[in-house]
PDB file of C-alpha atoms in Angstrom:
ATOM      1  CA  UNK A   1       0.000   0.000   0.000  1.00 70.00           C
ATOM      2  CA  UNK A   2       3.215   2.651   0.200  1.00 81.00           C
ATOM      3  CA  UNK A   3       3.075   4.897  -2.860  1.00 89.00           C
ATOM      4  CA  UNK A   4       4.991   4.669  -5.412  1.00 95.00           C
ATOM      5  CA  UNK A   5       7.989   7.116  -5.705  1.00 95.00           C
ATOM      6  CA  UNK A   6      11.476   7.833  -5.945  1.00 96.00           C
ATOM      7  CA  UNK A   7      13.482   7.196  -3.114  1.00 95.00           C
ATOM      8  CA  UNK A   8      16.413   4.790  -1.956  1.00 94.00           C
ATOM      9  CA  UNK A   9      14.286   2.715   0.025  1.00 94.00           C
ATOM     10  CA  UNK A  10      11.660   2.258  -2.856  1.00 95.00           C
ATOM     11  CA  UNK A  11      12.943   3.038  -6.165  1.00 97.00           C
ATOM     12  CA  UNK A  12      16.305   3.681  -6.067  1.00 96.00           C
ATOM     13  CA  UNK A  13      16.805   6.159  -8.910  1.00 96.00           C
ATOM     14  CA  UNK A  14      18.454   9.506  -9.323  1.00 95.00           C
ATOM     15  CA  UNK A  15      15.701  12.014  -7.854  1.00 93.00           C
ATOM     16  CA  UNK A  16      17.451  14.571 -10.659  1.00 92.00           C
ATOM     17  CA  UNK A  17      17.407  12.096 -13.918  1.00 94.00           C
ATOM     18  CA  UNK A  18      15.270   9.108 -13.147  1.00 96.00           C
ATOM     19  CA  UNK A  19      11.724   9.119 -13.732  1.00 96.00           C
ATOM     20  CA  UNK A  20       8.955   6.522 -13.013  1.00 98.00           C
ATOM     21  CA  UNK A  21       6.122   6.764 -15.820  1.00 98.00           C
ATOM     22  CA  UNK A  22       2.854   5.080 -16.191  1.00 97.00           C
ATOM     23  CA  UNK A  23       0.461   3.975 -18.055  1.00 97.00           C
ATOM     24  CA  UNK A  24      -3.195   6.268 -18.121  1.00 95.00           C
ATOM     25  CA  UNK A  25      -5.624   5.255 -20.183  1.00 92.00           C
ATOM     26  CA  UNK A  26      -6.519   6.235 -23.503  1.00 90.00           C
ATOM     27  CA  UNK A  27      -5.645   9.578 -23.405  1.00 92.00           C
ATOM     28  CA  UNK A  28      -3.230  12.209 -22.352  1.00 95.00           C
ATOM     29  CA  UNK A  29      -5.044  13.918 -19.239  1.00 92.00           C
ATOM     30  CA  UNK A  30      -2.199  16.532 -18.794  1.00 95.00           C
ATOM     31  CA  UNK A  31       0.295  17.324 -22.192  1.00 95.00           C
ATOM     32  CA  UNK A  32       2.884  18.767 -20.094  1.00 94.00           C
ATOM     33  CA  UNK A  33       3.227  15.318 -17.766  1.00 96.00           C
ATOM     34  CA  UNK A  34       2.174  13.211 -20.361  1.00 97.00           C
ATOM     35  CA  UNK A  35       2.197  11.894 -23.757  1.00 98.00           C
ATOM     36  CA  UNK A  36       1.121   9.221 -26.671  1.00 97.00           C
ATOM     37  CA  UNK A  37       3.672   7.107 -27.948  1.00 97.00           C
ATOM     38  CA  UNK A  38       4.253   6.133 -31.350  1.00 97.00           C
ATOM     39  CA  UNK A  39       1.459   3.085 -30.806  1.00 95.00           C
ATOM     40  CA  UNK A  40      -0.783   5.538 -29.332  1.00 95.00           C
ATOM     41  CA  UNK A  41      -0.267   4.406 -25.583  1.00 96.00           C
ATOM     42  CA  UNK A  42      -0.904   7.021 -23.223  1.00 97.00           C
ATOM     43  CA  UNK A  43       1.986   7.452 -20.678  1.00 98.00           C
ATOM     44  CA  UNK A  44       1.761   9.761 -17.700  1.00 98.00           C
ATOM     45  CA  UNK A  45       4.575  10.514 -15.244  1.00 97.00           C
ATOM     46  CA  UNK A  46       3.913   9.086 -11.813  1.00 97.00           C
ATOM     47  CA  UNK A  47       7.136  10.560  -9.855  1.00 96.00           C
ATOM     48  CA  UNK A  48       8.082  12.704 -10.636  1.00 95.00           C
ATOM     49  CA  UNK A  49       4.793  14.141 -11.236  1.00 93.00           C
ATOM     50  CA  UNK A  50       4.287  18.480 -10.576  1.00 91.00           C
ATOM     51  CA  UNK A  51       5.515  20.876 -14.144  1.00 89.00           C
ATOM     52  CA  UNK A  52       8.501  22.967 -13.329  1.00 82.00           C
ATOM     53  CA  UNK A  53       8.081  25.972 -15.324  1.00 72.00           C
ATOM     54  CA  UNK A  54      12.304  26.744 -15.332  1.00 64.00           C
ATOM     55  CA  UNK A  55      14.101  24.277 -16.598  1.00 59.00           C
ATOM     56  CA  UNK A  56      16.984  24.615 -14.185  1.00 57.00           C
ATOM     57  CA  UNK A  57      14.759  25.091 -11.048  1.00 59.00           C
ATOM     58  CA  UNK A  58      16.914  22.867  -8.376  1.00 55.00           C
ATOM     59  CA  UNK A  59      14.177  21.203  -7.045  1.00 62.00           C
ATOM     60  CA  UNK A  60      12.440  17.439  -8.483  1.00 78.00           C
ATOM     61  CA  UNK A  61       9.727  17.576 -10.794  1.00 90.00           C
ATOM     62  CA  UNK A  62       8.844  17.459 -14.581  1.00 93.00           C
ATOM     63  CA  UNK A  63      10.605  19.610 -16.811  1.00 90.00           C
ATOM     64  CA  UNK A  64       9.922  19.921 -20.737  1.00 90.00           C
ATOM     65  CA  UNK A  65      13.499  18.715 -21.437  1.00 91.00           C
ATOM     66  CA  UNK A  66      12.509  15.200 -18.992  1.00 93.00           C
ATOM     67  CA  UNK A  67       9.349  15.016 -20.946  1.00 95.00           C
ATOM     68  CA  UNK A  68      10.767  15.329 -24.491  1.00 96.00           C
ATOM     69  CA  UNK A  69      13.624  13.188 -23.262  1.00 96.00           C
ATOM     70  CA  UNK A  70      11.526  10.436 -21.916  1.00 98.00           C
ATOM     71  CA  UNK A  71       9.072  10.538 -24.822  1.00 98.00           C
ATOM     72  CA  UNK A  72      11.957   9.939 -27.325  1.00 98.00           C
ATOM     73  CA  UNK A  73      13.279   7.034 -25.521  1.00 98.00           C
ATOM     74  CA  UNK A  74      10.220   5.367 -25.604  1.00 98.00           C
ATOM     75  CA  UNK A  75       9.638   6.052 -29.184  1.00 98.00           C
ATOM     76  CA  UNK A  76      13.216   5.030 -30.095  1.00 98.00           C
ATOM     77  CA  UNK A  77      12.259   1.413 -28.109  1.00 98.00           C
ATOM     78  CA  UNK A  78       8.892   0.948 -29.657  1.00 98.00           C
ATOM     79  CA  UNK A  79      10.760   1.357 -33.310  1.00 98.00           C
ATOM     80  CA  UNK A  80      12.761  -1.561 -32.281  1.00 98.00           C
ATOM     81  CA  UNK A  81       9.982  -3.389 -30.699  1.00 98.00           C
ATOM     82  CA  UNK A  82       7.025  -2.982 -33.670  1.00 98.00           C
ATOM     83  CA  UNK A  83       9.437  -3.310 -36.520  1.00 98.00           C
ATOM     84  CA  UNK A  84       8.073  -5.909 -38.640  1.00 96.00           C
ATOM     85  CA  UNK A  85      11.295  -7.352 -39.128  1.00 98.00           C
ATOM     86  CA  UNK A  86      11.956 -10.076 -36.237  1.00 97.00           C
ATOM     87  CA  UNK A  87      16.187  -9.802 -36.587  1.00 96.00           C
ATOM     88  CA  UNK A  88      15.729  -6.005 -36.281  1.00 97.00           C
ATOM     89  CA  UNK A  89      12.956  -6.482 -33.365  1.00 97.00           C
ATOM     90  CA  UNK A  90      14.395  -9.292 -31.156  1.00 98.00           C
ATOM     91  CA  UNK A  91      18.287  -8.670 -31.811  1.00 98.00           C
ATOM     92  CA  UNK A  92      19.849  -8.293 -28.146  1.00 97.00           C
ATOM     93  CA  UNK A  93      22.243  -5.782 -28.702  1.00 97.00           C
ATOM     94  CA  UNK A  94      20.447  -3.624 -31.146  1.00 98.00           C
ATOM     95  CA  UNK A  95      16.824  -4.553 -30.889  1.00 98.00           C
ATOM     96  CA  UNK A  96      14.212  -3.808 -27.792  1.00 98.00           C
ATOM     97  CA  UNK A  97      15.979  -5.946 -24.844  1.00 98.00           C
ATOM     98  CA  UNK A  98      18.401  -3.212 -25.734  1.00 98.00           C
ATOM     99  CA  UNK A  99      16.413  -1.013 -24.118  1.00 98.00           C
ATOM    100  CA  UNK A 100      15.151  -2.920 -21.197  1.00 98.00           C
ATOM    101  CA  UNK A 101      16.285  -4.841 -18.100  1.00 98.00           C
ATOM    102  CA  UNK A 102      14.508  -8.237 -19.542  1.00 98.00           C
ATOM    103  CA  UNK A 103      14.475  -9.990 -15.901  1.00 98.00           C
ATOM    104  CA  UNK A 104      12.700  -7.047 -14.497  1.00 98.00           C
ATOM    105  CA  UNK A 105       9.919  -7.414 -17.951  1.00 98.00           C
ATOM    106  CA  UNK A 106       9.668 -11.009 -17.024  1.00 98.00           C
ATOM    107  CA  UNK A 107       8.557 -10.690 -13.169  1.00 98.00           C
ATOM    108  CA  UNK A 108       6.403  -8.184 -13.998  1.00 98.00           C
ATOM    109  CA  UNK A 109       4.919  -9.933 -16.716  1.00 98.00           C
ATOM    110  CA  UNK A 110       4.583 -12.821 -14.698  1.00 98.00           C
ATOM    111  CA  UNK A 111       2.526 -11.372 -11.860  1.00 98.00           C
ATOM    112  CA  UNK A 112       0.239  -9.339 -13.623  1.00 97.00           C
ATOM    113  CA  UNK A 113      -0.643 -12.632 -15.810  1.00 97.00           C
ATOM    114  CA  UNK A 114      -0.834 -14.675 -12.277  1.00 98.00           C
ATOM    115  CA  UNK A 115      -2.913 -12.107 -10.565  1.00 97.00           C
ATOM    116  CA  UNK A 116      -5.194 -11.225 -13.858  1.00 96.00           C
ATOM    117  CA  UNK A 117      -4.730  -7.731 -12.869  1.00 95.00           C
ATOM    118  CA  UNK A 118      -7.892  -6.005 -14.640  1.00 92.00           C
ATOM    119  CA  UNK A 119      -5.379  -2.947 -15.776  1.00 93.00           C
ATOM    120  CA  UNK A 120      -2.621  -5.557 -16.469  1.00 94.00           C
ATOM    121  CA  UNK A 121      -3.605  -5.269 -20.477  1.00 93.00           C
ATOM    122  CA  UNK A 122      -1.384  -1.778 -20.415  1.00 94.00           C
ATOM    123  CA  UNK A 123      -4.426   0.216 -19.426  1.00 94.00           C
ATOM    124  CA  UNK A 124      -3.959   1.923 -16.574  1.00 94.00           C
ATOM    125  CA  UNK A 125      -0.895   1.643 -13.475  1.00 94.00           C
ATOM    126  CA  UNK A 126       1.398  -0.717 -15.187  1.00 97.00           C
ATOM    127  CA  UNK A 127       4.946   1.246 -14.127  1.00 98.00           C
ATOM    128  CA  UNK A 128       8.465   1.338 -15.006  1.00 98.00           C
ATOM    129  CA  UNK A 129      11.292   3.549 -14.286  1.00 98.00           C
ATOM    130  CA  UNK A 130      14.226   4.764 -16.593  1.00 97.00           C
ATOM    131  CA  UNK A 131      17.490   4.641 -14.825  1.00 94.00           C
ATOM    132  CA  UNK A 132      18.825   7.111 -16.768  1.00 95.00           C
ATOM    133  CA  UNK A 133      22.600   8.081 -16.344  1.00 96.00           C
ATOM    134  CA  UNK A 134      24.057  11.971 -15.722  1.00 93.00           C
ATOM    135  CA  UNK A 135      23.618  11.987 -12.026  1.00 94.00           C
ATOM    136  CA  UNK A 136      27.896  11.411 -10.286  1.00 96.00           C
ATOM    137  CA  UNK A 137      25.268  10.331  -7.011  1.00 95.00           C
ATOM    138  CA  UNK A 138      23.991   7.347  -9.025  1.00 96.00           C
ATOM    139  CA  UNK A 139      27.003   5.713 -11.257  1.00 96.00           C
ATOM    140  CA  UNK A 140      25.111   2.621 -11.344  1.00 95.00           C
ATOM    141  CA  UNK A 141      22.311   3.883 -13.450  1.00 97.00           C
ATOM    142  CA  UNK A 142      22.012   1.868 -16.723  1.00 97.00           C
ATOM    143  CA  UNK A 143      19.896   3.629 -18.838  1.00 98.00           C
ATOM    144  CA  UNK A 144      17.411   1.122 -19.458  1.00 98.00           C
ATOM    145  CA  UNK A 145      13.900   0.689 -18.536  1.00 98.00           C
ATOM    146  CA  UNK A 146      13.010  -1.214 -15.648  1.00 98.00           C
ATOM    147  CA  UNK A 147       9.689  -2.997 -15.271  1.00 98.00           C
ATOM    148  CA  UNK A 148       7.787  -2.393 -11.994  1.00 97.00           C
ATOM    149  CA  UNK A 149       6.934  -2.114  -8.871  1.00 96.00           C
ATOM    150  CA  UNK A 150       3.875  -4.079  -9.739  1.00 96.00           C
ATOM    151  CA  UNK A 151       0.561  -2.014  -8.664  1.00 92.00           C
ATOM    152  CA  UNK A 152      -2.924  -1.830  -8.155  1.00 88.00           C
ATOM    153  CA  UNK A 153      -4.453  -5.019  -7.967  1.00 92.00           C
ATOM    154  CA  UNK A 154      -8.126  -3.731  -6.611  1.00 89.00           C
ATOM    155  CA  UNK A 155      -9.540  -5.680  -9.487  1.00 90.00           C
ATOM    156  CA  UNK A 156      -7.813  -8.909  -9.821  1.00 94.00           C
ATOM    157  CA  UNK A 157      -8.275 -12.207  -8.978  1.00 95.00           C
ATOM    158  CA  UNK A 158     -11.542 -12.268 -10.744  1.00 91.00           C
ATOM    159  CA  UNK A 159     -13.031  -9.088  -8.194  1.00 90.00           C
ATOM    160  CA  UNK A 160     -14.745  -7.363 -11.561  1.00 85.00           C
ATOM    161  CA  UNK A 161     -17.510  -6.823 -12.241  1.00 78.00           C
ATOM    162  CA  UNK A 162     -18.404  -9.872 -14.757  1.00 74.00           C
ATOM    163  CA  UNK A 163     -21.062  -8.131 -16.644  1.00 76.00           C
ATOM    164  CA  UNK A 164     -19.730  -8.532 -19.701  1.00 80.00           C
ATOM    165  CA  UNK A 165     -17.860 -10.694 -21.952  1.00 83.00           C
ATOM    166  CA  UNK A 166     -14.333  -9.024 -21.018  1.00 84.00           C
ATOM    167  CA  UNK A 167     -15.064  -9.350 -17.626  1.00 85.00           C
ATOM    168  CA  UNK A 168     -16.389 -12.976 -17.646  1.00 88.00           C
ATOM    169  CA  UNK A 169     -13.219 -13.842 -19.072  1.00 91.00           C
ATOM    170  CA  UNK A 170     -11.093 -11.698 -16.338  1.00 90.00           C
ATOM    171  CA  UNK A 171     -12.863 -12.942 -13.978  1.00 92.00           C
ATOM    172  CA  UNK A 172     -12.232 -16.865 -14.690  1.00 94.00           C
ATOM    173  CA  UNK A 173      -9.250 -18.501 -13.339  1.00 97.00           C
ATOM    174  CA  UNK A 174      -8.141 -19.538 -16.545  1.00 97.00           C
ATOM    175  CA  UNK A 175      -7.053 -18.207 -19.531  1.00 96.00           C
ATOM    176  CA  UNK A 176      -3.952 -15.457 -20.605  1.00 96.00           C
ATOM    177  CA  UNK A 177      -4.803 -11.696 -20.194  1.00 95.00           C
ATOM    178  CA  UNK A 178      -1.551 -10.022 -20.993  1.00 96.00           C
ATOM    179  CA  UNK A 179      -1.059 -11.372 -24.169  1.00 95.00           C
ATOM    180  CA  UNK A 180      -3.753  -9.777 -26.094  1.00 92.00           C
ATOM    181  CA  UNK A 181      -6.675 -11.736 -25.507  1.00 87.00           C
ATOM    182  CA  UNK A 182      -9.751 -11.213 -23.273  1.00 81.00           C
ATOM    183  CA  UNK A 183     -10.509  -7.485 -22.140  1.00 84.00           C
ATOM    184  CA  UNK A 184     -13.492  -5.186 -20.759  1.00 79.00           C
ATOM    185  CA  UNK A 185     -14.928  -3.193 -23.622  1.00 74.00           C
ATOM    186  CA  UNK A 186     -13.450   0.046 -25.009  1.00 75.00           C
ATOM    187  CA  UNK A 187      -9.789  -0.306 -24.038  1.00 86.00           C
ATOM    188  CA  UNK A 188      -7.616   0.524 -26.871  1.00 84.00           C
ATOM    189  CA  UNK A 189      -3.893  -1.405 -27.483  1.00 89.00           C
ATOM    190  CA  UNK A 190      -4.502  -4.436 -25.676  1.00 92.00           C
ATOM    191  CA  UNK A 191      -3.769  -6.425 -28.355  1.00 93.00           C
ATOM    192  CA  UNK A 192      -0.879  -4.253 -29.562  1.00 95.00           C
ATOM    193  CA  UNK A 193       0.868  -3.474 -25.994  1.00 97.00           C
ATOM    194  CA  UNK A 194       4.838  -3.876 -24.903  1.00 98.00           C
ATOM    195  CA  UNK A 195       4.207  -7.769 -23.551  1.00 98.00           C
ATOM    196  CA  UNK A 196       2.138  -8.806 -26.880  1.00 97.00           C
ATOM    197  CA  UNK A 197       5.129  -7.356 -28.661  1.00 97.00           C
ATOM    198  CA  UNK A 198       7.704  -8.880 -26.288  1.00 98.00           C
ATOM    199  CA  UNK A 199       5.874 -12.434 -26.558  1.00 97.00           C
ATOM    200  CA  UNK A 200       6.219 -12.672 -30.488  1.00 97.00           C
ATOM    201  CA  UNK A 201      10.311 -12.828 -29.378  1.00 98.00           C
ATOM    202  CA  UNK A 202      11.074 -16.859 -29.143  1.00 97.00           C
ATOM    203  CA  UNK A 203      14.047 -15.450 -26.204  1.00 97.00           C
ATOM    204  CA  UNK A 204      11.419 -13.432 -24.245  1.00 98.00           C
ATOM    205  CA  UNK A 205       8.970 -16.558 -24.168  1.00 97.00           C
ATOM    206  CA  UNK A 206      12.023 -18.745 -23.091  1.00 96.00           C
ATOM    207  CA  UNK A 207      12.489 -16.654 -20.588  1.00 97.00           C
ATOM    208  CA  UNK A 208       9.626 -16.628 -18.968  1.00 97.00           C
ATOM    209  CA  UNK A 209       8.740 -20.276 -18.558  1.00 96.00           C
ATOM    210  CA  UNK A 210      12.395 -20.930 -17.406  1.00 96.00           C
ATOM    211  CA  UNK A 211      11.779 -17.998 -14.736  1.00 97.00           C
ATOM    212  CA  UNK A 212       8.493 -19.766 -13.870  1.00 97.00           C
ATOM    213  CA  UNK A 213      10.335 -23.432 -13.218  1.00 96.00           C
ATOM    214  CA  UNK A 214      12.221 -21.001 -10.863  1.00 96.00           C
ATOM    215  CA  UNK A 215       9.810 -19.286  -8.531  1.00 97.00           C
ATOM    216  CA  UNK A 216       6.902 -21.098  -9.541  1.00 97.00           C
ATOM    217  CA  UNK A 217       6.633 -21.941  -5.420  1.00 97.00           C
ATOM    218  CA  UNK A 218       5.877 -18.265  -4.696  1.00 97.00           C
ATOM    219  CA  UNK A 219       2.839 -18.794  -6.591  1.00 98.00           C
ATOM    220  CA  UNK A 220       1.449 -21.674  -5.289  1.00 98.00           C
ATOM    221  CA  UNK A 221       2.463 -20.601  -1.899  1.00 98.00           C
ATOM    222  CA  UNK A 222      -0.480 -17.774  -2.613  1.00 98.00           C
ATOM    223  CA  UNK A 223      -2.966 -20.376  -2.498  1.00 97.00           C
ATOM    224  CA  UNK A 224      -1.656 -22.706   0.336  1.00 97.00           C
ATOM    225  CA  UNK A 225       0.007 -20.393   2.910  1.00 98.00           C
ATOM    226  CA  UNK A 226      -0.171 -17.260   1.944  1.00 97.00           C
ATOM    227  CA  UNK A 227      -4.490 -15.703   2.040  1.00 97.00           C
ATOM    228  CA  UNK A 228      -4.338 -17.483   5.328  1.00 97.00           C
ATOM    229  CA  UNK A 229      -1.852 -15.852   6.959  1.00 97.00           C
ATOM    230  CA  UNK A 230      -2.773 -12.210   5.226  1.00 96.00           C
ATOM    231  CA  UNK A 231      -6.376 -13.413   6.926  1.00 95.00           C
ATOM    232  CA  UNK A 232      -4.931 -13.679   9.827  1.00 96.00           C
ATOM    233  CA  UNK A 233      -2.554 -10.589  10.239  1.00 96.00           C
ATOM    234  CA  UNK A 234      -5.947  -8.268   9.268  1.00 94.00           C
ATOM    235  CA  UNK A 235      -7.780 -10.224  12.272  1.00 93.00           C
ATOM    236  CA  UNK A 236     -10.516  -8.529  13.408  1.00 93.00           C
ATOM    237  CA  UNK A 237      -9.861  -5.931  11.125  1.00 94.00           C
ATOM    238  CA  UNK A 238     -11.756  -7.357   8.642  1.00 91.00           C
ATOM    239  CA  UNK A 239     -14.553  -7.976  10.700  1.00 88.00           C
ATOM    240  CA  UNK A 240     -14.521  -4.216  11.905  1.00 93.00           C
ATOM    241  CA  UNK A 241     -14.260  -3.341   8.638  1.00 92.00           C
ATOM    242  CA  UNK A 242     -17.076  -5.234   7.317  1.00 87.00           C
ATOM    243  CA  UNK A 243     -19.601  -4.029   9.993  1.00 90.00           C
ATOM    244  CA  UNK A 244     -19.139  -0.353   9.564  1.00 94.00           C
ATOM    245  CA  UNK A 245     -19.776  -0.287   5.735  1.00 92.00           C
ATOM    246  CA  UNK A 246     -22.314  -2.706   5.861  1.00 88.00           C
ATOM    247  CA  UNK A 247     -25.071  -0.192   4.464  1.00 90.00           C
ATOM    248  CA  UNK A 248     -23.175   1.030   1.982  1.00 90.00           C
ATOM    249  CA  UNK A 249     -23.584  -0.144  -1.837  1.00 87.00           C
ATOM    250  CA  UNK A 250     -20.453  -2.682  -2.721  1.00 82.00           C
ATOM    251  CA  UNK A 251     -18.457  -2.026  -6.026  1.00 81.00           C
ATOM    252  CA  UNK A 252     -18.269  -5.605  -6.414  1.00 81.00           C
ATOM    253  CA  UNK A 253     -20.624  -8.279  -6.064  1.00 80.00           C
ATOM    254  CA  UNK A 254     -19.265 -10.449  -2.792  1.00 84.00           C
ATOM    255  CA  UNK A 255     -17.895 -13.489  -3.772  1.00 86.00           C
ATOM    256  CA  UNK A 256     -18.852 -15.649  -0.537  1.00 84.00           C
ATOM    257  CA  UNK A 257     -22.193 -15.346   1.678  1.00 83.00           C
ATOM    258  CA  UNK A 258     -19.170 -14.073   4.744  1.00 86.00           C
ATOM    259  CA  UNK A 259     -16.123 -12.838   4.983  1.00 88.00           C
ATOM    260  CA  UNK A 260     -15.191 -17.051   5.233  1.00 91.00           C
ATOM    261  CA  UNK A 261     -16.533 -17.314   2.141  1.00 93.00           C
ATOM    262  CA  UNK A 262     -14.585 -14.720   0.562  1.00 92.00           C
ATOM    263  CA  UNK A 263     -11.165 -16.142   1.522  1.00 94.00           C
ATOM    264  CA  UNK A 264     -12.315 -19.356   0.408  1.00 96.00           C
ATOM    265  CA  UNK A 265     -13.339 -17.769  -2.941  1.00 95.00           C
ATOM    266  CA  UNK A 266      -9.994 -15.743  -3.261  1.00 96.00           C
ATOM    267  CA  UNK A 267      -7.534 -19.096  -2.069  1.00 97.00           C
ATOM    268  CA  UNK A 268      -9.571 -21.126  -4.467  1.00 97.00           C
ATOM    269  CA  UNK A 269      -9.329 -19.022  -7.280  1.00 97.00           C
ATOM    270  CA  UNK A 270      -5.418 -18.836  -6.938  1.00 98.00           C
ATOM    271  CA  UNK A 271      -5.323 -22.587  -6.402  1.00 98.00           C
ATOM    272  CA  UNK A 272      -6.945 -22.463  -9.969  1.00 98.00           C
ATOM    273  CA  UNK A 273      -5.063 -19.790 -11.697  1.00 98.00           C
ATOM    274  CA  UNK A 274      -1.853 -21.481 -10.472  1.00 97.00           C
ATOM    275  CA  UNK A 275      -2.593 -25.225 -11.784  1.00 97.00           C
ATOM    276  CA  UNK A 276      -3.902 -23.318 -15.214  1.00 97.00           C
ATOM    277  CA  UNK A 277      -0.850 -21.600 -15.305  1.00 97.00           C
ATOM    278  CA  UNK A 278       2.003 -23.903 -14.159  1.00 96.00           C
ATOM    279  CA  UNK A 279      -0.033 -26.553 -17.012  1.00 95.00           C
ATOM    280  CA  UNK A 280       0.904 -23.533 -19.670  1.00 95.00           C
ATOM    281  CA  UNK A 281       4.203 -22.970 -18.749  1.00 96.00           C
ATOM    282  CA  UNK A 282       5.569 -25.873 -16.827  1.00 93.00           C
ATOM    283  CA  UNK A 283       6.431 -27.840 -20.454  1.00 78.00           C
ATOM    284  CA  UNK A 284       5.139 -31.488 -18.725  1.00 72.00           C
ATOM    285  CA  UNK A 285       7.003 -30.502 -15.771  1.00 77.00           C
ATOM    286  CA  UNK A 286       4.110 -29.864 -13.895  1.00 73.00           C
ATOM    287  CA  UNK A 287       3.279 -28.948  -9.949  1.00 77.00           C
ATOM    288  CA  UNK A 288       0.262 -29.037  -9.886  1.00 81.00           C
ATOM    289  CA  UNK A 289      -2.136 -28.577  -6.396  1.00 86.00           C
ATOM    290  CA  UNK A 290      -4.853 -30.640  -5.182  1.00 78.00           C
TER     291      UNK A 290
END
């Protein structure tokens, strides 16, 4: 629940050159901390995120030189990563994972697809940071893009509204979201985002399923260990919780007749995402839970 942000105990980039950026929708809310990208993906800043009118002001914040700077970058990566030649998009020293830290593109990809984060088709709160060199404080910085922290996950494990098709489909345990299939109505490029791009690389798709042999554990541990403990730790929270909003209309429709039955919903229905997934990905090497 702590914000996202710049700062050496979250994301430890230069406060002066490093920027955090966002997806936001289908449009550009705010032209001078945002922009469209070549594939017409709307990008925000998320930190830093107030306009500095002078461009040498000494404190953080948004300048016009960060914004055309960042808006370039990300144009000169999605030439490389929509070319329509595969030697040109996939090559490793000249072609998008030029441009990227790949393990970073691969754990993110891997929990938004495991969680069937609702916004996890590029539409809104997918982040990554540029570690962009220039700052003596940070020498490390490597100038790519870095994938993450993972975010907002209000609407995931099936808590949508399943009203429609898009959200049937989010909403079942089953099935890929992040690679261009399945989504609510009126979202534009999620069948055209980064990971649908990324997942027409042979390397990339490697990649993953040999990361998933490797920490395929966390995920199951979701299921048997992990929304029992998280139950736990909230306590009577929960129960607090519950009773003073009782009167008040739900956004979601409850997924159990108690708050029981909602952690029996939500363990169940990572039980099930896990043992679809791990089937996918596992290449007959499979884990999968009773």
């Amino acid at each position: 629940t702590e914000s996202v942000k710049i700062d050496d105990k979250r994301v430890k980039i230069s406060p002066l050159t490093g920027m955090i950026m966002e997806t936001d929708g289908t449009s550009v809310s705010d032209s001078k901390l945002g922009f469209l990208s070549t594939n017409k993906i709307a990008f925000a800043f998320k930190d830093p995120d107030e306009y500095l009118k002078a461009p040498d002001d000494p404190e953080e914040g948004v300048t016009s030189a960060k914004l055309s700077a960042i808006k370039a970058r990300t144009n000169a990566f999605e030439a490389k990563l929509y070319s329509s030649s595969a030697t040109t998009r996939n090559d490793p020293a000249t072609g998008y994972p030029s441009f990227i830290d790949v393990n970073s593109a691969v754990d993110f990809y891997l929990v938004k697809e495991f969680t069937k984060d609702n916004d996890g088709d590029f539409y809104r709160s997918n982040y990554f940071y540029w570690d962009r060199p220039g700052d003596p404080a940070y020498p490390t910085a490597d100038d790519k893009f870095h994938f993450g922290p993972v975010w907002d996950f209000d609407r995931s494990a099936g808590n949508v509204s399943d009203t429609d098709s898009g959200h049937k489909y989010v909403a079942s345990p089953e099935g890929w979201y992040v690679r261009g299939t399945g989504t609510p109505s009126g979202r534009k490029n999620y069948k055209t985002h980064w990971f649908v791009q990324m997942l027409k690389d042979p390397a990339f798709d490697a990649a993953l399923k040999a990361r998933w042999l490797v920490i395929r554990d966390k995920f199951a541990s979701v299921s048997t260990t992990d929304t029992a403990a998280d139950a736990a730790a909230i306590g009577v929270g929960a129960d607090n919780d519950r009773a003073r909003w009782a009167s008040t209309e739900k956004r979601y429709k409850a997924r159990g007749s108690d708050y029981a039955g909602e952690i029996s919903y939500v363990t169940k229905w990572y039980r099930d995402r896990y043992n679809w997934m791990d089937q996918q990905l596992a290449s007959g090497n499979t884990a999968q839970l009773p």
